[in-house]
Coordinates of C-alpha atoms in Angstrom, one line a residue:
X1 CA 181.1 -243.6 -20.5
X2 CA 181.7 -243.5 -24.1
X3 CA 182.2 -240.8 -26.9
X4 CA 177.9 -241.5 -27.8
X5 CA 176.6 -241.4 -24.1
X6 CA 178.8 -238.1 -23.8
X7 CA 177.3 -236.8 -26.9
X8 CA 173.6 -237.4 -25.8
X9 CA 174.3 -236.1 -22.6
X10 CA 177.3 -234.5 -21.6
X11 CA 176.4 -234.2 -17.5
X12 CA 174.3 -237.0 -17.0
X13 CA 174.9 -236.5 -12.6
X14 CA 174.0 -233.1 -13.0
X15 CA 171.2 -232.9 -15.2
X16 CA 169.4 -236.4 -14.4
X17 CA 169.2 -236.6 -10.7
X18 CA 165.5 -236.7 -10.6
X19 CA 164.5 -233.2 -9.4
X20 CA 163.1 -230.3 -11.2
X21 CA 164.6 -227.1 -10.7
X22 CA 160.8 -225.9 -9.1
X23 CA 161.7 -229.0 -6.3
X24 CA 165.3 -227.9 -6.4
X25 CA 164.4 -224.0 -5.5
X26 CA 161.9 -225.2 -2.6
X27 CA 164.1 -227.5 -1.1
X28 CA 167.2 -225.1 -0.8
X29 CA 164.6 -222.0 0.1
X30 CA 163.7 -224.0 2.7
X31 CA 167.1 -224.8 4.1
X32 CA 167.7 -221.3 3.6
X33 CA 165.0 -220.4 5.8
X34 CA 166.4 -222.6 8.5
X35 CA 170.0 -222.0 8.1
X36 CA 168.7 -218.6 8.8
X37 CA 167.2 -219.3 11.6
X38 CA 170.2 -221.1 13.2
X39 CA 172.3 -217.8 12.2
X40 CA 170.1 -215.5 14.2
X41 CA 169.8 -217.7 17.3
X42 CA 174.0 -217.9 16.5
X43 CA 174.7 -214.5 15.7
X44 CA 175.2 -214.9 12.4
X45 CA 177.8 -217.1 12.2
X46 CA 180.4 -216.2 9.4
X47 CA 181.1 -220.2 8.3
X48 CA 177.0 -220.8 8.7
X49 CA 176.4 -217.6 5.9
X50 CA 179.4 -218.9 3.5
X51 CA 177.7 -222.8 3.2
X52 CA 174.0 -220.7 2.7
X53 CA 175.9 -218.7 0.4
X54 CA 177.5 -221.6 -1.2
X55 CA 174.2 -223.7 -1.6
X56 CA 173.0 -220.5 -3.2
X57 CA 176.0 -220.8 -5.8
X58 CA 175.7 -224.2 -6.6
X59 CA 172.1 -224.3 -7.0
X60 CA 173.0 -221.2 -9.4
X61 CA 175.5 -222.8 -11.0
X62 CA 173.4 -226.1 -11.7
X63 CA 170.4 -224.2 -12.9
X64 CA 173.1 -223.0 -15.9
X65 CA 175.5 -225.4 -16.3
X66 CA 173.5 -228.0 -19.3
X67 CA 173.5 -224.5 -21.6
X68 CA 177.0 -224.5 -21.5
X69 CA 176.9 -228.2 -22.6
X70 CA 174.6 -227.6 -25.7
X71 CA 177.6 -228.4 -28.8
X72 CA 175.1 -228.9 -31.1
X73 CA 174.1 -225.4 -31.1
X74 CA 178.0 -224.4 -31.6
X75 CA 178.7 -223.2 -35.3
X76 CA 180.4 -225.5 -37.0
X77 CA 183.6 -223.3 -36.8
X78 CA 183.5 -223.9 -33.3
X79 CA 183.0 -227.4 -33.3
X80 CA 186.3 -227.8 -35.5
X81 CA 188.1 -225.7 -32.8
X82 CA 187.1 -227.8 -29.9
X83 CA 188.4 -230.6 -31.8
X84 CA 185.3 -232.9 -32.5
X85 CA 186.2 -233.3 -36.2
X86 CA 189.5 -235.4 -35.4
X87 CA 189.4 -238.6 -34.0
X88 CA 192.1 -238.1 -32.2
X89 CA 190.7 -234.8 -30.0
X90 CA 187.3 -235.9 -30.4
X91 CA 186.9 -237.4 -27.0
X92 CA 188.8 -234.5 -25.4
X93 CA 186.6 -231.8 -27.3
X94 CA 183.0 -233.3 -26.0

């Protein structure tokens, strides 16, 4: 990937992978639900509630992650902190 693709869009695999956070949210309530179901015919195994609670995370995490991404909306102060007005830390600050 080079400096322009990473400019247009900095997490391609995480924000282009074809589902919609609405399509996300059903398809992880709905593996809730049955991870939920195994845990109460399992009594609530403690390894089965830390991956439902992990799914949980990273579907959190993906939800926010491409704000965090947005440089253009950095002031231009910023910017020259993260390095993108140097060629030589330009790659490393995008």
């Amino acid at each position: 990937m080079n400096v322009e693709e990473i400019e247009k869009e900095p997490m391609p695999y995480l924000v282009s992978r074809g589902l919609v956070s609405d399509s996300q949210r059903y398809e992880l309530d709905m593996l809730q639900k049955m991870n939920r179901r195994n845990a109460e015919l399992n009594d609530h195994d403690p390894d089965l509630d830390a991956r439902i609670n992990a799914f949980e995370l990273a579907f959190r995490m993906q939800i926010k992650a491409p704000a965090a991404f947005e440089v253009e909306k950095e002031s231009e102060e910023t910017k020259k902190l993260y390095g993108l007005d140097n060629e030589v830390t330009r790659d490393f600050g995008w």
